[in-house]
């Protein structure tokens, strides 16, 4: 099965992806791990797209975690299941700040982030927090629109909060055993 996981930062995409990988044995591509190791330029975006294409071509089943809507077309098209994770923005902000502080103190706390990535609490970080705060109003509708434009709405499952994620994972595990 090919699974695409998108959603708000702090919603649990990486955690859910790792749990699904453990259960299914499918290879996992965490797009943040690749992107955060780049300079964020145009060449980096092309490189990320090529890495994603290569990963999808090399694996019969896969899990790809991360938004990156500008390179999502093929992911949406090929995915058998698209999981959109939602969380209240207050909880998302809390989780994002908490994980940033934890990672600043101990790099091993986020295996989905490249070792060389340095957490900085600067203007760029504040812009990122603003992105997190506005995600549900600004970015999520764009993601859903893109999914519908590609006729993939039948593949979309929206999980609202941690309880629904846990319930989904329990059902997934019971189907897999």
PDB file of C-alpha atoms in Angstrom:
ATOM      1  CA  UNK A   1       0.000   0.000   0.000  1.00  0.00           C
ATOM      2  CA  UNK A   2       1.132   3.538  -0.776  1.00  0.00           C
ATOM      3  CA  UNK A   3       0.367   6.017   1.994  1.00  0.00           C
ATOM      4  CA  UNK A   4       0.730   9.795   1.918  1.00  0.00           C
ATOM      5  CA  UNK A   5       0.621  11.639   5.260  1.00  0.00           C
ATOM      6  CA  UNK A   6       0.090  15.395   5.357  1.00  0.00           C
ATOM      7  CA  UNK A   7      -1.115  17.890   7.935  1.00  0.00           C
ATOM      8  CA  UNK A   8      -0.219  20.605  10.325  1.00  0.00           C
ATOM      9  CA  UNK A   9       3.229  20.766  11.884  1.00  0.00           C
ATOM     10  CA  UNK A  10       3.044  19.207  15.326  1.00  0.00           C
ATOM     11  CA  UNK A  11       0.012  17.073  14.396  1.00  0.00           C
ATOM     12  CA  UNK A  12       1.946  13.802  14.642  1.00  0.00           C
ATOM     13  CA  UNK A  13       2.785  13.019  10.996  1.00  0.00           C
ATOM     14  CA  UNK A  14       6.231  11.608  11.769  1.00  0.00           C
ATOM     15  CA  UNK A  15       5.032   9.593  14.753  1.00  0.00           C
ATOM     16  CA  UNK A  16       2.115   8.091  12.827  1.00  0.00           C
ATOM     17  CA  UNK A  17       4.360   7.374   9.833  1.00  0.00           C
ATOM     18  CA  UNK A  18       6.874   5.484  11.995  1.00  0.00           C
ATOM     19  CA  UNK A  19       4.048   3.488  13.620  1.00  0.00           C
ATOM     20  CA  UNK A  20       2.608   2.573  10.216  1.00  0.00           C
ATOM     21  CA  UNK A  21       6.071   1.615   9.003  1.00  0.00           C
ATOM     22  CA  UNK A  22       6.602  -0.655  12.005  1.00  0.00           C
ATOM     23  CA  UNK A  23       3.266  -2.368  11.387  1.00  0.00           C
ATOM     24  CA  UNK A  24       3.452  -2.631   7.592  1.00  0.00           C
ATOM     25  CA  UNK A  25       7.184  -2.930   6.961  1.00  0.00           C
ATOM     26  CA  UNK A  26       6.814  -0.407   4.123  1.00  0.00           C
ATOM     27  CA  UNK A  27       9.736   1.929   3.481  1.00  0.00           C
ATOM     28  CA  UNK A  28       9.305   5.454   4.849  1.00  0.00           C
ATOM     29  CA  UNK A  29      10.393   8.733   3.306  1.00  0.00           C
ATOM     30  CA  UNK A  30      10.295  11.717   5.675  1.00  0.00           C
ATOM     31  CA  UNK A  31      10.468  14.739   3.381  1.00  0.00           C
ATOM     32  CA  UNK A  32      11.589  17.045   6.215  1.00  0.00           C
ATOM     33  CA  UNK A  33      14.689  14.907   6.684  1.00  0.00           C
ATOM     34  CA  UNK A  34      15.699  15.678   3.103  1.00  0.00           C
ATOM     35  CA  UNK A  35      14.508  19.281   2.872  1.00  0.00           C
ATOM     36  CA  UNK A  36      16.047  20.482   6.133  1.00  0.00           C
ATOM     37  CA  UNK A  37      19.469  19.351   4.898  1.00  0.00           C
ATOM     38  CA  UNK A  38      19.291  21.757   1.914  1.00  0.00           C
ATOM     39  CA  UNK A  39      19.720  25.490   1.389  1.00  0.00           C
ATOM     40  CA  UNK A  40      15.974  25.789   0.512  1.00  0.00           C
ATOM     41  CA  UNK A  41      16.742  27.174  -2.971  1.00  0.00           C
ATOM     42  CA  UNK A  42      15.284  26.281  -6.386  1.00  0.00           C
ATOM     43  CA  UNK A  43      17.897  23.594  -6.971  1.00  0.00           C
ATOM     44  CA  UNK A  44      17.002  22.083  -3.585  1.00  0.00           C
ATOM     45  CA  UNK A  45      13.336  21.926  -4.559  1.00  0.00           C
ATOM     46  CA  UNK A  46      14.206  20.117  -7.798  1.00  0.00           C
ATOM     47  CA  UNK A  47      16.473  17.748  -5.890  1.00  0.00           C
ATOM     48  CA  UNK A  48      13.687  17.001  -3.372  1.00  0.00           C
ATOM     49  CA  UNK A  49      11.270  16.245  -6.213  1.00  0.00           C
ATOM     50  CA  UNK A  50      13.793  13.880  -7.842  1.00  0.00           C
ATOM     51  CA  UNK A  51      14.449  12.098  -4.533  1.00  0.00           C
ATOM     52  CA  UNK A  52      10.715  11.641  -4.013  1.00  0.00           C
ATOM     53  CA  UNK A  53      10.257  10.332  -7.583  1.00  0.00           C
ATOM     54  CA  UNK A  54      13.178   7.929  -7.137  1.00  0.00           C
ATOM     55  CA  UNK A  55      11.776   6.647  -3.829  1.00  0.00           C
ATOM     56  CA  UNK A  56       8.321   6.063  -5.328  1.00  0.00           C
ATOM     57  CA  UNK A  57       9.780   4.307  -8.384  1.00  0.00           C
ATOM     58  CA  UNK A  58      12.022   2.012  -6.322  1.00  0.00           C
ATOM     59  CA  UNK A  59       9.336   0.844  -3.882  1.00  0.00           C
ATOM     60  CA  UNK A  60       6.138  -1.092  -4.579  1.00  0.00           C
ATOM     61  CA  UNK A  61       4.698   0.054  -1.243  1.00  0.00           C
ATOM     62  CA  UNK A  62       5.685   3.213   0.576  1.00  0.00           C
ATOM     63  CA  UNK A  63       4.859   5.787   3.217  1.00  0.00           C
ATOM     64  CA  UNK A  64       5.715   9.402   2.452  1.00  0.00           C
ATOM     65  CA  UNK A  65       5.334  11.894   5.255  1.00  0.00           C
ATOM     66  CA  UNK A  66       5.402  15.666   4.790  1.00  0.00           C
ATOM     67  CA  UNK A  67       3.396  18.367   3.062  1.00  0.00           C
ATOM     68  CA  UNK A  68       5.487  19.991   0.314  1.00  0.00           C
ATOM     69  CA  UNK A  69       2.406  20.629  -1.836  1.00  0.00           C
ATOM     70  CA  UNK A  70       4.445  21.996  -4.731  1.00  0.00           C
ATOM     71  CA  UNK A  71       5.765  18.458  -5.325  1.00  0.00           C
ATOM     72  CA  UNK A  72       2.658  16.534  -4.208  1.00  0.00           C
ATOM     73  CA  UNK A  73       1.058  15.835  -7.621  1.00  0.00           C
ATOM     74  CA  UNK A  74       2.633  12.407  -8.204  1.00  0.00           C
ATOM     75  CA  UNK A  75       2.274  11.473  -4.533  1.00  0.00           C
ATOM     76  CA  UNK A  76      -1.460  12.228  -4.648  1.00  0.00           C
ATOM     77  CA  UNK A  77      -1.835  10.346  -7.920  1.00  0.00           C
ATOM     78  CA  UNK A  78       0.009   7.218  -6.781  1.00  0.00           C
ATOM     79  CA  UNK A  79      -1.146   7.052  -3.155  1.00  0.00           C
ATOM     80  CA  UNK A  80      -3.723   4.449  -2.204  1.00  0.00           C
ATOM     81  CA  UNK A  81      -4.446   6.330   1.018  1.00  0.00           C
ATOM     82  CA  UNK A  82      -4.011  10.005   1.905  1.00  0.00           C
ATOM     83  CA  UNK A  83      -4.069  10.798   5.614  1.00  0.00           C
ATOM     84  CA  UNK A  84      -4.641  14.422   6.606  1.00  0.00           C
ATOM     85  CA  UNK A  85      -3.863  15.034  10.273  1.00  0.00           C
ATOM     86  CA  UNK A  86      -5.620  17.869  12.059  1.00  0.00           C
ATOM     87  CA  UNK A  87      -4.977  19.274  15.497  1.00  0.00           C
ATOM     88  CA  UNK A  88      -6.037  22.432  17.297  1.00  0.00           C
ATOM     89  CA  UNK A  89      -3.563  25.159  16.541  1.00  0.00           C
ATOM     90  CA  UNK A  90      -2.933  25.760  20.253  1.00  0.00           C
ATOM     91  CA  UNK A  91      -1.830  22.157  20.760  1.00  0.00           C
ATOM     92  CA  UNK A  92       0.155  22.229  17.500  1.00  0.00           C
ATOM     93  CA  UNK A  93       2.009  25.376  18.589  1.00  0.00           C
ATOM     94  CA  UNK A  94       2.755  23.857  21.985  1.00  0.00           C
ATOM     95  CA  UNK A  95       4.093  20.659  20.398  1.00  0.00           C
ATOM     96  CA  UNK A  96       6.225  22.522  17.838  1.00  0.00           C
ATOM     97  CA  UNK A  97       7.839  24.788  20.445  1.00  0.00           C
ATOM     98  CA  UNK A  98       8.336  21.859  22.850  1.00  0.00           C
ATOM     99  CA  UNK A  99       9.999  19.663  20.219  1.00  0.00           C
ATOM    100  CA  UNK A 100      12.205  22.570  19.085  1.00  0.00           C
ATOM    101  CA  UNK A 101      13.442  23.154  22.628  1.00  0.00           C
ATOM    102  CA  UNK A 102      13.987  19.418  23.178  1.00  0.00           C
ATOM    103  CA  UNK A 103      15.917  19.122  19.911  1.00  0.00           C
ATOM    104  CA  UNK A 104      18.041  22.169  20.749  1.00  0.00           C
ATOM    105  CA  UNK A 105      19.077  20.358  23.928  1.00  0.00           C
ATOM    106  CA  UNK A 106      19.349  16.872  22.405  1.00  0.00           C
ATOM    107  CA  UNK A 107      19.541  16.275  18.628  1.00  0.00           C
ATOM    108  CA  UNK A 108      18.526  12.632  18.975  1.00  0.00           C
ATOM    109  CA  UNK A 109      14.957  13.566  19.961  1.00  0.00           C
ATOM    110  CA  UNK A 110      13.836  13.958  16.318  1.00  0.00           C
ATOM    111  CA  UNK A 111      15.031  11.127  14.073  1.00  0.00           C
ATOM    112  CA  UNK A 112      13.087  12.659  11.153  1.00  0.00           C
ATOM    113  CA  UNK A 113      15.385  15.718  11.135  1.00  0.00           C
ATOM    114  CA  UNK A 114      18.920  15.576   9.697  1.00  0.00           C
ATOM    115  CA  UNK A 115      21.738  15.592  12.242  1.00  0.00           C
ATOM    116  CA  UNK A 116      23.290  18.731  10.731  1.00  0.00           C
ATOM    117  CA  UNK A 117      20.080  20.785  11.080  1.00  0.00           C
ATOM    118  CA  UNK A 118      20.424  23.460  13.769  1.00  0.00           C
ATOM    119  CA  UNK A 119      17.354  24.695  15.651  1.00  0.00           C
ATOM    120  CA  UNK A 120      17.465  28.474  15.674  1.00  0.00           C
ATOM    121  CA  UNK A 121      15.053  30.703  17.496  1.00  0.00           C
ATOM    122  CA  UNK A 122      15.215  33.594  15.052  1.00  0.00           C
ATOM    123  CA  UNK A 123      12.935  35.486  12.643  1.00  0.00           C
ATOM    124  CA  UNK A 124      12.745  32.446  10.356  1.00  0.00           C
ATOM    125  CA  UNK A 125      11.526  30.379  13.310  1.00  0.00           C
ATOM    126  CA  UNK A 126       8.902  33.016  14.137  1.00  0.00           C
ATOM    127  CA  UNK A 127       7.760  32.896  10.500  1.00  0.00           C
ATOM    128  CA  UNK A 128       7.485  29.122  10.845  1.00  0.00           C
ATOM    129  CA  UNK A 129       5.358  29.509  13.996  1.00  0.00           C
ATOM    130  CA  UNK A 130       3.104  31.890  12.074  1.00  0.00           C
ATOM    131  CA  UNK A 131       2.837  29.239   9.335  1.00  0.00           C
ATOM    132  CA  UNK A 132       1.800  26.683  11.988  1.00  0.00           C
ATOM    133  CA  UNK A 133      -0.754  29.094  13.463  1.00  0.00           C
ATOM    134  CA  UNK A 134      -2.311  29.824  10.063  1.00  0.00           C
ATOM    135  CA  UNK A 135      -2.082  26.312   8.625  1.00  0.00           C
ATOM    136  CA  UNK A 136      -5.706  25.258   9.024  1.00  0.00           C
ATOM    137  CA  UNK A 137      -7.030  28.440   7.402  1.00  0.00           C
ATOM    138  CA  UNK A 138      -4.420  28.914   4.692  1.00  0.00           C
ATOM    139  CA  UNK A 139      -2.532  25.725   3.800  1.00  0.00           C
ATOM    140  CA  UNK A 140      -4.977  22.940   4.590  1.00  0.00           C
ATOM    141  CA  UNK A 141      -7.632  24.240   2.141  1.00  0.00           C
ATOM    142  CA  UNK A 142      -4.960  24.327  -0.591  1.00  0.00           C
ATOM    143  CA  UNK A 143      -4.011  20.722   0.146  1.00  0.00           C
ATOM    144  CA  UNK A 144      -7.631  19.568   0.057  1.00  0.00           C
ATOM    145  CA  UNK A 145      -8.254  21.530  -3.155  1.00  0.00           C
ATOM    146  CA  UNK A 146      -5.230  19.888  -4.786  1.00  0.00           C
ATOM    147  CA  UNK A 147      -6.467  16.434  -3.746  1.00  0.00           C
ATOM    148  CA  UNK A 148      -9.955  17.129  -5.133  1.00  0.00           C
ATOM    149  CA  UNK A 149      -8.582  18.631  -8.360  1.00  0.00           C
ATOM    150  CA  UNK A 150      -6.738  15.365  -8.957  1.00  0.00           C
ATOM    151  CA  UNK A 151      -9.894  13.350  -8.308  1.00  0.00           C
ATOM    152  CA  UNK A 152      -8.347  11.695  -5.263  1.00  0.00           C
ATOM    153  CA  UNK A 153     -10.942  12.673  -2.664  1.00  0.00           C
ATOM    154  CA  UNK A 154     -11.945   9.005  -2.280  1.00  0.00           C
ATOM    155  CA  UNK A 155      -8.454   8.252  -0.938  1.00  0.00           C
ATOM    156  CA  UNK A 156      -8.596  11.025   1.680  1.00  0.00           C
ATOM    157  CA  UNK A 157      -9.054  10.208   5.357  1.00  0.00           C
ATOM    158  CA  UNK A 158      -9.069  13.132   7.787  1.00  0.00           C
ATOM    159  CA  UNK A 159      -7.980  12.337  11.330  1.00  0.00           C
ATOM    160  CA  UNK A 160      -8.997  15.024  13.821  1.00  0.00           C
ATOM    161  CA  UNK A 161      -6.730  14.880  16.837  1.00  0.00           C
ATOM    162  CA  UNK A 162      -4.730  12.249  18.658  1.00  0.00           C
ATOM    163  CA  UNK A 163      -7.718  10.068  19.579  1.00  0.00           C
ATOM    164  CA  UNK A 164      -8.699   9.547  15.952  1.00  0.00           C
ATOM    165  CA  UNK A 165      -5.077   8.843  15.059  1.00  0.00           C
ATOM    166  CA  UNK A 166      -4.855   6.197  17.807  1.00  0.00           C
ATOM    167  CA  UNK A 167      -8.146   4.640  16.715  1.00  0.00           C
ATOM    168  CA  UNK A 168      -6.992   4.573  13.074  1.00  0.00           C
ATOM    169  CA  UNK A 169      -3.698   2.941  14.098  1.00  0.00           C
ATOM    170  CA  UNK A 170      -5.487   0.312  16.216  1.00  0.00           C
ATOM    171  CA  UNK A 171      -7.764  -0.542  13.272  1.00  0.00           C
ATOM    172  CA  UNK A 172      -4.753  -0.637  10.938  1.00  0.00           C
ATOM    173  CA  UNK A 173      -2.887  -2.999  13.260  1.00  0.00           C
ATOM    174  CA  UNK A 174      -5.880  -5.319  13.627  1.00  0.00           C
ATOM    175  CA  UNK A 175      -6.251  -5.510   9.814  1.00  0.00           C
ATOM    176  CA  UNK A 176      -2.529  -6.201   9.434  1.00  0.00           C
ATOM    177  CA  UNK A 177      -2.437  -9.090  11.903  1.00  0.00           C
TER     178      UNK A 177
END
